[in-house]
mmCIF file of N, CA and C in Angstrom:
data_model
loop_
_atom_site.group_PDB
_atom_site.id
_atom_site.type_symbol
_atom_site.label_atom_id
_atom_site.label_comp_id
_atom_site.label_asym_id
_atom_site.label_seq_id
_atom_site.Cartn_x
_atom_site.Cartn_y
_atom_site.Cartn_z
ATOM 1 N N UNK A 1 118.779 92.399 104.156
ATOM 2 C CA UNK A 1 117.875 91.471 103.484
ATOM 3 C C UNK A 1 116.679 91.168 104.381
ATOM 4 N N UNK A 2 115.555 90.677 103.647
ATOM 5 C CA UNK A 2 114.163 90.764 104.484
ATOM 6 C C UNK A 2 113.883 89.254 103.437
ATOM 7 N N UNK A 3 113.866 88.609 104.402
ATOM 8 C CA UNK A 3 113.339 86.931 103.829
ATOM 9 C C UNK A 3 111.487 86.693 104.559
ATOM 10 N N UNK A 4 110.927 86.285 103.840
ATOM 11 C CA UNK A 4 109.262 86.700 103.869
ATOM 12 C C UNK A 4 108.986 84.966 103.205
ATOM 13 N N UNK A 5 108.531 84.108 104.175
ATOM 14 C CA UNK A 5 107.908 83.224 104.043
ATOM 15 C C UNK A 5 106.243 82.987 103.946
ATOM 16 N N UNK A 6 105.556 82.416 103.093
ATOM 17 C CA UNK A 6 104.026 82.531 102.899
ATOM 18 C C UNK A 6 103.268 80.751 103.721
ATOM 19 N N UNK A 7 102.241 81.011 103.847
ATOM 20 C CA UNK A 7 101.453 79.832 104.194
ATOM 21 C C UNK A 7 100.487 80.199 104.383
ATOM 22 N N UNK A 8 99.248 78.728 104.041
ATOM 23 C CA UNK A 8 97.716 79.204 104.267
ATOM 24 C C UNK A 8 97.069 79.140 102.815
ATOM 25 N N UNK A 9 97.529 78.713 102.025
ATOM 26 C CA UNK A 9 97.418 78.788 100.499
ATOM 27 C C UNK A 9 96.397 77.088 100.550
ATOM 28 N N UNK A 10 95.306 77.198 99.377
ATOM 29 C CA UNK A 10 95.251 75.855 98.992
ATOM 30 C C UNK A 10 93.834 75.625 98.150
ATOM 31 N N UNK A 11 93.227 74.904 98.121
ATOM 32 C CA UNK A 11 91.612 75.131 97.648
ATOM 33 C C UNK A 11 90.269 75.366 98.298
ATOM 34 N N UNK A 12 89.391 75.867 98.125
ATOM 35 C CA UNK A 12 88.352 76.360 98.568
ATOM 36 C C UNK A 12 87.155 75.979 97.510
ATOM 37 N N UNK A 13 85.905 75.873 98.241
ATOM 38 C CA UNK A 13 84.661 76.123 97.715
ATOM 39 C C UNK A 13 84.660 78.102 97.083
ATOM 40 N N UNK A 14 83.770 77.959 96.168
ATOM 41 C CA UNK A 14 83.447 79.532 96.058
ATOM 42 C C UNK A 14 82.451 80.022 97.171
ATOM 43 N N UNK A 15 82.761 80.585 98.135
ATOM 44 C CA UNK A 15 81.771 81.826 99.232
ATOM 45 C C UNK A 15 82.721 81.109 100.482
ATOM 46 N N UNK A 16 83.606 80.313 100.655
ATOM 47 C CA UNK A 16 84.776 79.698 101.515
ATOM 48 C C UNK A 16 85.603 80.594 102.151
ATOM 49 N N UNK A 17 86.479 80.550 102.816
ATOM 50 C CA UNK A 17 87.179 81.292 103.763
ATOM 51 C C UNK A 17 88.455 80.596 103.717
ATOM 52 N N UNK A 18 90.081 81.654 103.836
ATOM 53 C CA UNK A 18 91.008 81.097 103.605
ATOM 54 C C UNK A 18 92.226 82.709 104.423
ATOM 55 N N UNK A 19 92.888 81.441 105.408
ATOM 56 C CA UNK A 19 93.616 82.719 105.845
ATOM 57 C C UNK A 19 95.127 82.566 105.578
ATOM 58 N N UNK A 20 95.815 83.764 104.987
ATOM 59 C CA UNK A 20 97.672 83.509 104.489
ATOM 60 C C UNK A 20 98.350 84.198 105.618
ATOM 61 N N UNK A 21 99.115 83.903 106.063
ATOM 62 C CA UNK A 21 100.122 84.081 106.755
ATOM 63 C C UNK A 21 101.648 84.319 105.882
ATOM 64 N N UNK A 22 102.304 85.300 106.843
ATOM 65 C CA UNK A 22 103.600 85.766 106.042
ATOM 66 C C UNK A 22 104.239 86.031 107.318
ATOM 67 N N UNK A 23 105.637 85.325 107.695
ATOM 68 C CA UNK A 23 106.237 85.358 108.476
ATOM 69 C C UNK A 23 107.371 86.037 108.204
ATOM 70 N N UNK A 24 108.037 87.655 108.238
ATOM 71 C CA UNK A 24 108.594 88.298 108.108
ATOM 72 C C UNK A 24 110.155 88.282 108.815
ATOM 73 N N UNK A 25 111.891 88.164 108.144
ATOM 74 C CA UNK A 25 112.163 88.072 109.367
ATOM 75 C C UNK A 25 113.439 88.877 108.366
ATOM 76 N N UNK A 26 114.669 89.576 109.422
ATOM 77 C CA UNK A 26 115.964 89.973 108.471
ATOM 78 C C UNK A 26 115.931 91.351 109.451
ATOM 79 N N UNK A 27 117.045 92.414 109.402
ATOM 80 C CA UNK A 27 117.392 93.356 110.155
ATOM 81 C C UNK A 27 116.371 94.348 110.121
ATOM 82 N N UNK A 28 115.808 94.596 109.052
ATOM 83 C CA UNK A 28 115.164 95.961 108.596
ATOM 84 C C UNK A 28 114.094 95.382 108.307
ATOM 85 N N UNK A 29 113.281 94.240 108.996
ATOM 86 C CA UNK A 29 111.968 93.888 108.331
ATOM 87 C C UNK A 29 110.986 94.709 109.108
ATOM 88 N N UNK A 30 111.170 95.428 110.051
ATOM 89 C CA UNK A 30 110.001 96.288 110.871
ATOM 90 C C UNK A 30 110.333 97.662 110.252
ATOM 91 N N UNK A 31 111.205 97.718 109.698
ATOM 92 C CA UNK A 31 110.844 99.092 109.003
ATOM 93 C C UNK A 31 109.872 99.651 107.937
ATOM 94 N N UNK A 32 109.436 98.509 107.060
ATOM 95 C CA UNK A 32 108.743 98.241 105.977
ATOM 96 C C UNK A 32 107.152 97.639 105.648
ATOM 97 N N UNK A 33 106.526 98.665 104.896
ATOM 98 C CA UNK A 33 105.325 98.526 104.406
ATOM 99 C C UNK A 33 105.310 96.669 104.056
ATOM 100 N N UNK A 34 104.280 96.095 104.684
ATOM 101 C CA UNK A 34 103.883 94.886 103.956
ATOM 102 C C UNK A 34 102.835 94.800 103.777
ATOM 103 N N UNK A 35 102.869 93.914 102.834
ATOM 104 C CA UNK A 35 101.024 93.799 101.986
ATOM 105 C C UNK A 35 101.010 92.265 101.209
ATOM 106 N N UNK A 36 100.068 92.752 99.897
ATOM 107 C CA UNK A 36 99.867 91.133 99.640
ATOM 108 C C UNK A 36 99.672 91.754 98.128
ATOM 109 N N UNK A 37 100.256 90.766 97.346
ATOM 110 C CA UNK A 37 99.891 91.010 95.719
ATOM 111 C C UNK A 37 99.686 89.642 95.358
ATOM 112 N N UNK A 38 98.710 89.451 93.980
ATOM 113 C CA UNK A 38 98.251 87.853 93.097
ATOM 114 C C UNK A 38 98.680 88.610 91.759
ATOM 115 N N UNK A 39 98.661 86.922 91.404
ATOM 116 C CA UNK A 39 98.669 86.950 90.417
ATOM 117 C C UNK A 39 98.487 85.777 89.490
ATOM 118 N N UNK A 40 97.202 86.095 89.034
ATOM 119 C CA UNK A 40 96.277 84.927 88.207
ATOM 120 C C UNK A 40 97.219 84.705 87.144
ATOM 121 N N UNK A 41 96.561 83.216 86.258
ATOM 122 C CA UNK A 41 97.163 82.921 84.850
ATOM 123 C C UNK A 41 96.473 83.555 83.942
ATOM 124 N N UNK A 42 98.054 83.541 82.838
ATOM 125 C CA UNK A 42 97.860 84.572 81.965
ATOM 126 C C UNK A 42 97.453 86.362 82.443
ATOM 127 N N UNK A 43 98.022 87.279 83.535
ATOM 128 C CA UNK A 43 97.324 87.806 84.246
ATOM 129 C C UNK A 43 98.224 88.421 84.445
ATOM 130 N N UNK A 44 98.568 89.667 84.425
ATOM 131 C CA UNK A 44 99.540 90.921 85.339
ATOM 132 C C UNK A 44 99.131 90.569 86.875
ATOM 133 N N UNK A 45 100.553 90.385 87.162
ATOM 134 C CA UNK A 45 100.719 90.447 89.251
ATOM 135 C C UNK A 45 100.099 91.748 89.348
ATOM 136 N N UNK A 46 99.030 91.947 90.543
ATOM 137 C CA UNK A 46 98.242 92.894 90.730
ATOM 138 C C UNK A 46 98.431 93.272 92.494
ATOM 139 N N UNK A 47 98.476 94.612 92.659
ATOM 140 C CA UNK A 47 98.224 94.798 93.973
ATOM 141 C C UNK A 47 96.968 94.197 95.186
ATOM 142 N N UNK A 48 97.250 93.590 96.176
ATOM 143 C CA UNK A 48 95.518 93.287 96.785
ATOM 144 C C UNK A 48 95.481 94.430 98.063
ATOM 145 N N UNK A 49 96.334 94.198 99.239
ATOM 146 C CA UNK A 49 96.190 95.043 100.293
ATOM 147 C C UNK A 49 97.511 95.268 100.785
ATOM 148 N N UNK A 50 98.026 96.656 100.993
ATOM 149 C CA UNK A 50 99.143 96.708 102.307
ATOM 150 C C UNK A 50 98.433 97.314 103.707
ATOM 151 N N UNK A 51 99.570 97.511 104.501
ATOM 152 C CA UNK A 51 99.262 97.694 105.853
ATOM 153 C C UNK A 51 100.508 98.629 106.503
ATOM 154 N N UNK A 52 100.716 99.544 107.206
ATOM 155 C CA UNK A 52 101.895 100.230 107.291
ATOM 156 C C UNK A 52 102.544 99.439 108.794
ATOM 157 N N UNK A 53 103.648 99.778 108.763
ATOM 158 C CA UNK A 53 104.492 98.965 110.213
ATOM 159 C C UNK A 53 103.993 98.806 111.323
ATOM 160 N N UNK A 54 103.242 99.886 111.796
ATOM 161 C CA UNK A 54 102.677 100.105 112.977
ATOM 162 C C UNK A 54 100.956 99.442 113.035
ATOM 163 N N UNK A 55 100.085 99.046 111.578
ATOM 164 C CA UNK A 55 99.021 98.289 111.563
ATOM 165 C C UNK A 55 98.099 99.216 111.105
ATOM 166 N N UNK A 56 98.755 100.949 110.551
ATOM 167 C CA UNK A 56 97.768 101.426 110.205
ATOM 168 C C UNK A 56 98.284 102.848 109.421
ATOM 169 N N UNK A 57 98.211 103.111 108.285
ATOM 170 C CA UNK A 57 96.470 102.766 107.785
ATOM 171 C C UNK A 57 97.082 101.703 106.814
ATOM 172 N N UNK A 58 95.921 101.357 106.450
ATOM 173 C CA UNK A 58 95.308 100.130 105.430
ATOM 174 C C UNK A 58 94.675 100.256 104.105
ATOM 175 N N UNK A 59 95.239 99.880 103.121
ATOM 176 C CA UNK A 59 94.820 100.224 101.697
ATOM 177 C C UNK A 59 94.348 98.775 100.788
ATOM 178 N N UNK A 60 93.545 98.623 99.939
ATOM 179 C CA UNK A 60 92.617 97.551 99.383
ATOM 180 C C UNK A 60 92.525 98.136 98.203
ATOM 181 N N UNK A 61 92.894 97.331 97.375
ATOM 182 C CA UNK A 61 92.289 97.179 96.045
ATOM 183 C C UNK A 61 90.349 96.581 96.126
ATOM 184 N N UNK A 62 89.772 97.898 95.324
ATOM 185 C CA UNK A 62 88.433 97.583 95.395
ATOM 186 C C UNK A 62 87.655 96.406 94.968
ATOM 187 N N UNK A 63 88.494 95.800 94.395
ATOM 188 C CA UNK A 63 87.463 93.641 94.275
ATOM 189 C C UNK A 63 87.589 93.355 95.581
ATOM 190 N N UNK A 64 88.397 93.421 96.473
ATOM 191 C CA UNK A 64 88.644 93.008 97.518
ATOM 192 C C UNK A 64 88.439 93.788 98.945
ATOM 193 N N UNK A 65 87.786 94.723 98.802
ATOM 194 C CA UNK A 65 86.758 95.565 100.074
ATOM 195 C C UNK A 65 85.772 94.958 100.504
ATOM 196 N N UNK A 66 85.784 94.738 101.754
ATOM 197 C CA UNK A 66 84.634 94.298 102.644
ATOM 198 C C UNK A 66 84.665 92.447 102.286
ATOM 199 N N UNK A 67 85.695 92.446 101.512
ATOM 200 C CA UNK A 67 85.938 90.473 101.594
ATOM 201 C C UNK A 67 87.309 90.293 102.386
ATOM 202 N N UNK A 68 88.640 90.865 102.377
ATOM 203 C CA UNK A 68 89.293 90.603 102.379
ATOM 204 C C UNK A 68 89.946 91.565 103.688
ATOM 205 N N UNK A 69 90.557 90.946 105.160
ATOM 206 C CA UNK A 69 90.983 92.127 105.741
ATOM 207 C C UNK A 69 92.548 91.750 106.055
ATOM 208 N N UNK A 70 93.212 92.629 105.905
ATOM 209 C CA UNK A 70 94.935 92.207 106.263
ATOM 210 C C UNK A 70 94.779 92.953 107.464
ATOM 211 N N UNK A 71 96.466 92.542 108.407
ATOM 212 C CA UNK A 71 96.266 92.104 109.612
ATOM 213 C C UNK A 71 97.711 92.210 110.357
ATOM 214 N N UNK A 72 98.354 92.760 111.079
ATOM 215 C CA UNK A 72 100.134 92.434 111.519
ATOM 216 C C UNK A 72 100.023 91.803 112.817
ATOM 217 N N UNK A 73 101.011 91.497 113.159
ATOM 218 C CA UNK A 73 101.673 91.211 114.524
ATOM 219 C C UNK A 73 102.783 91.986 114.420
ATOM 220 N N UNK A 74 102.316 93.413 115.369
ATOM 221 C CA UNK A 74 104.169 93.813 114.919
ATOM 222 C C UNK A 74 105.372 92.920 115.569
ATOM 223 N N UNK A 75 104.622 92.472 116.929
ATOM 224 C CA UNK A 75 105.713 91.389 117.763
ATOM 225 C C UNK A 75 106.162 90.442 117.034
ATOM 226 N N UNK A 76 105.151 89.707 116.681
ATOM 227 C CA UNK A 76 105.976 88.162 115.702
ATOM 228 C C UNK A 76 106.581 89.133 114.177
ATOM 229 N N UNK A 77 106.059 89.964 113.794
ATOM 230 C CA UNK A 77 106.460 90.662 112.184
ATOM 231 C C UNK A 77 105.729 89.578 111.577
ATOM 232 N N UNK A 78 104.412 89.587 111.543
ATOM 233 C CA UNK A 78 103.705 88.153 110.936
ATOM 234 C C UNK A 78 102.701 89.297 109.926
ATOM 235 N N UNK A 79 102.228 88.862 109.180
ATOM 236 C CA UNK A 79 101.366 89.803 108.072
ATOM 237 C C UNK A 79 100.364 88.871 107.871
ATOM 238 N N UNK A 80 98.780 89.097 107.554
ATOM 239 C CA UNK A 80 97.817 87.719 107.704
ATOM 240 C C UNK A 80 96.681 88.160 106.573
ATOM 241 N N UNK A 81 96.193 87.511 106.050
ATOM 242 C CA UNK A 81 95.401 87.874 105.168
ATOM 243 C C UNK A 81 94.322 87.208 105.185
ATOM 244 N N UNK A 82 92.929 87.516 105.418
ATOM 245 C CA UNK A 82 91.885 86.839 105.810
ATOM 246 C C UNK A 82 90.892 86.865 104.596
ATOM 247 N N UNK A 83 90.483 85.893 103.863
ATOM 248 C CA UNK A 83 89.715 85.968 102.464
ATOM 249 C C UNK A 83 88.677 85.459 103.084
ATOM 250 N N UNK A 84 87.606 86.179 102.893
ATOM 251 C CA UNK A 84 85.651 85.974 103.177
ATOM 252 C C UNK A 84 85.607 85.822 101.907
ATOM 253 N N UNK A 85 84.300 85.066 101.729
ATOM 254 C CA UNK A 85 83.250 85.402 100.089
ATOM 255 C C UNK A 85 84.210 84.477 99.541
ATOM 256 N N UNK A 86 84.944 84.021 99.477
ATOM 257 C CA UNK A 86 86.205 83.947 98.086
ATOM 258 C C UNK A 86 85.161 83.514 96.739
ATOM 259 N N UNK A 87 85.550 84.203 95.516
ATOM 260 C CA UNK A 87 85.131 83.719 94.175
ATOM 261 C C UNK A 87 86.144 83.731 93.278
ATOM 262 N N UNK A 88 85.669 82.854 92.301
ATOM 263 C CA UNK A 88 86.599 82.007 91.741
ATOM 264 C C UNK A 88 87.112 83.071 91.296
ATOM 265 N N UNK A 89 87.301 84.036 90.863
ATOM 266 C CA UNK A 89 88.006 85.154 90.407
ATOM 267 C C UNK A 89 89.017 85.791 91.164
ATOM 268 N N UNK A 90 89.441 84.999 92.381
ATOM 269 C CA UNK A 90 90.316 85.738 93.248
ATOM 270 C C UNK A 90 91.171 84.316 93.119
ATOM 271 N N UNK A 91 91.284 83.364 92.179
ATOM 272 C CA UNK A 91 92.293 82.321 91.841
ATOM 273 C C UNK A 91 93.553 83.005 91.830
ATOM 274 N N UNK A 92 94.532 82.609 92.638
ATOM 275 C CA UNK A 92 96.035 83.631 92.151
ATOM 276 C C UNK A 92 96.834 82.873 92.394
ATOM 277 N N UNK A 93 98.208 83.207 92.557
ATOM 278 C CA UNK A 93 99.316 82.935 93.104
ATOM 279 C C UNK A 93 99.533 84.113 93.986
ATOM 280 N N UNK A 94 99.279 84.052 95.525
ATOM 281 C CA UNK A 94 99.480 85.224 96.116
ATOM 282 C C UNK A 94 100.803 85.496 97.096
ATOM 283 N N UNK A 95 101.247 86.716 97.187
ATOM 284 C CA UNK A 95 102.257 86.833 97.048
ATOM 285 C C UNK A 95 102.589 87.785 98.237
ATOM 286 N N UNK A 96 103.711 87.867 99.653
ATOM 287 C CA UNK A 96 103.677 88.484 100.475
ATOM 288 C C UNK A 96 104.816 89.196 100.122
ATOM 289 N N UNK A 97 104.805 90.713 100.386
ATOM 290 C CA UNK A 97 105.868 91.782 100.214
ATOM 291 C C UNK A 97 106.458 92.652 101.414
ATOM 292 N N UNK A 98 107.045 93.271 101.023
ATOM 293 C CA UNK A 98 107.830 94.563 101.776
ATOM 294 C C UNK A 98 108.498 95.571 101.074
ATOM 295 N N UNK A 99 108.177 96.879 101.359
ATOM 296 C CA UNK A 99 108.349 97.693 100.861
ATOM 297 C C UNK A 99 107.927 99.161 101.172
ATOM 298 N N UNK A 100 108.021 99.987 99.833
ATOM 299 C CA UNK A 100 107.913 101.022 100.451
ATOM 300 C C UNK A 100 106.364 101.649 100.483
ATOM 301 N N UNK A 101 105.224 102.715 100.960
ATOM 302 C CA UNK A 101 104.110 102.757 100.887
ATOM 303 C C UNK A 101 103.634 103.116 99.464
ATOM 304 N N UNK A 102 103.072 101.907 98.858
ATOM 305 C CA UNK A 102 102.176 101.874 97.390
ATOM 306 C C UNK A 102 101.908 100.958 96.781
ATOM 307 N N UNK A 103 101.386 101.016 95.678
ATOM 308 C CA UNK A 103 100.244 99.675 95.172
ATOM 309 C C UNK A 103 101.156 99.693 93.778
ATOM 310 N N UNK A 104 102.485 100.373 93.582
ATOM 311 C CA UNK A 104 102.949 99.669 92.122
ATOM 312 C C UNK A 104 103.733 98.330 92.331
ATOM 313 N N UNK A 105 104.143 97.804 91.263
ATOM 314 C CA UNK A 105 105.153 96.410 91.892
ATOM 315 C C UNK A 105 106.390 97.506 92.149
ATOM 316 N N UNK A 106 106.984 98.416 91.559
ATOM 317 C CA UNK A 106 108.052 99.283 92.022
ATOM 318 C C UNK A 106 108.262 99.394 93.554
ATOM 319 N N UNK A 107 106.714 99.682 94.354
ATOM 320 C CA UNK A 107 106.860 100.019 95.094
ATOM 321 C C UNK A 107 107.692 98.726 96.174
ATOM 322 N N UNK A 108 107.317 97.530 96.217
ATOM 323 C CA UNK A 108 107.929 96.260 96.631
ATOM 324 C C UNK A 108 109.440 96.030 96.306
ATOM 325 N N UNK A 109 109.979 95.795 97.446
ATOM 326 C CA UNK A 109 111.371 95.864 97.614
ATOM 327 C C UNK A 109 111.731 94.302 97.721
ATOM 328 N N UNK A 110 110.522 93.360 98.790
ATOM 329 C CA UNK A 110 111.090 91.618 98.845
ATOM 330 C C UNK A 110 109.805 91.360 98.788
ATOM 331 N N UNK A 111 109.951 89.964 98.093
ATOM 332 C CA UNK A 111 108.730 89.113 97.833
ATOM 333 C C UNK A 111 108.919 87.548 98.371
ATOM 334 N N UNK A 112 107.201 87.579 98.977
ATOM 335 C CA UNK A 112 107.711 85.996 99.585
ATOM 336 C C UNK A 112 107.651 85.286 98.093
ATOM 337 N N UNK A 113 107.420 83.750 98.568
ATOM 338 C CA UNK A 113 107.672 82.692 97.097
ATOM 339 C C UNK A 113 106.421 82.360 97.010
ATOM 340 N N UNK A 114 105.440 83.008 97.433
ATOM 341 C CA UNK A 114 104.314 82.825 96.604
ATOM 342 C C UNK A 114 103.337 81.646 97.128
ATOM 343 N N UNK A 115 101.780 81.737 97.187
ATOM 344 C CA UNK A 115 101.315 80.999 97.851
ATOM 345 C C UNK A 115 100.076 80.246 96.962
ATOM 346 N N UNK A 116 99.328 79.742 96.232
ATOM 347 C CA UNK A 116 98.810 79.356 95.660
ATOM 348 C C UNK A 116 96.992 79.079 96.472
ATOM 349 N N UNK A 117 96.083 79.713 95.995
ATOM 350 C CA UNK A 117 94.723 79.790 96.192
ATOM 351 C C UNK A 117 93.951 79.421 95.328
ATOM 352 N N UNK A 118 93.769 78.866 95.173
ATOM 353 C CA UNK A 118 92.062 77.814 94.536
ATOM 354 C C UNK A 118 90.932 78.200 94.516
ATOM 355 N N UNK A 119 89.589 79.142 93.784
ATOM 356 C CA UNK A 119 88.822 78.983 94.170
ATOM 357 C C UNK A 119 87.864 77.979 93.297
ATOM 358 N N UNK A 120 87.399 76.730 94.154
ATOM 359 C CA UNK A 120 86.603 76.271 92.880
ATOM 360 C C UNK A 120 85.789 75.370 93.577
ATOM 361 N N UNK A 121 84.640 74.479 92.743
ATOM 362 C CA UNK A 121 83.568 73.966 93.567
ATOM 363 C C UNK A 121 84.020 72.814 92.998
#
């Protein structure tokens, strides 16, 4: 089992800055792809970014290129997600994973409980 705690969630101005943290912990949690998925209301949970074990390579869903950079500690197993620009369109419930390398929800094996982001003026 891989237990994945979230923090860093909350409200923002739109063009604001907001960083999530995911504290990774369980036998096999360094074996595994982590990343980050949202998911707005009324809204299919959507892929945003993973990151492979070792910190590289790095994959982005294109709303979120050149705003958004994910981030590891392989020492702590910490996963970080750094939101630039934020617009209100990146409102979610965001969500820290583990799994195997890909952008389906299939591909996600554990999910943290979810972190809640605001963007609004």
């Amino acid at each position: 089992q891989v237990q994945l705690v979230e923090s860093g969630g909350g409200l923002v101005q739109p063009g604001g800055s907001l960083r999530l943290s995911c504290a990774a912990s369980g036998r096999t949690s360094s074996w595994y792809t982590l990343g980050w998925f949202r998911q707005a209301p009324g809204k299919e949970r959507e892929f945003v970014a993973r990151i492979a074990p070792n910190g590289a390579p790095i994959v982005y869903t294109n709303s979120v290129k050149g705003r958004f950079t994910i981030s590891v500690d392989t020492a702590k197993r910490a996963v970080y997600l750094q939101m630039n620009s934020l617009k209100s369109e990146d409102t979610a419930v965001y969500y820290c994973t583990a799994g195997t390398w890909g952008s389906s929800l299939s591909d996600v094996k554990y999910w943290g409980q979810g972190t809640q982001v605001t963007v609004s003026s």
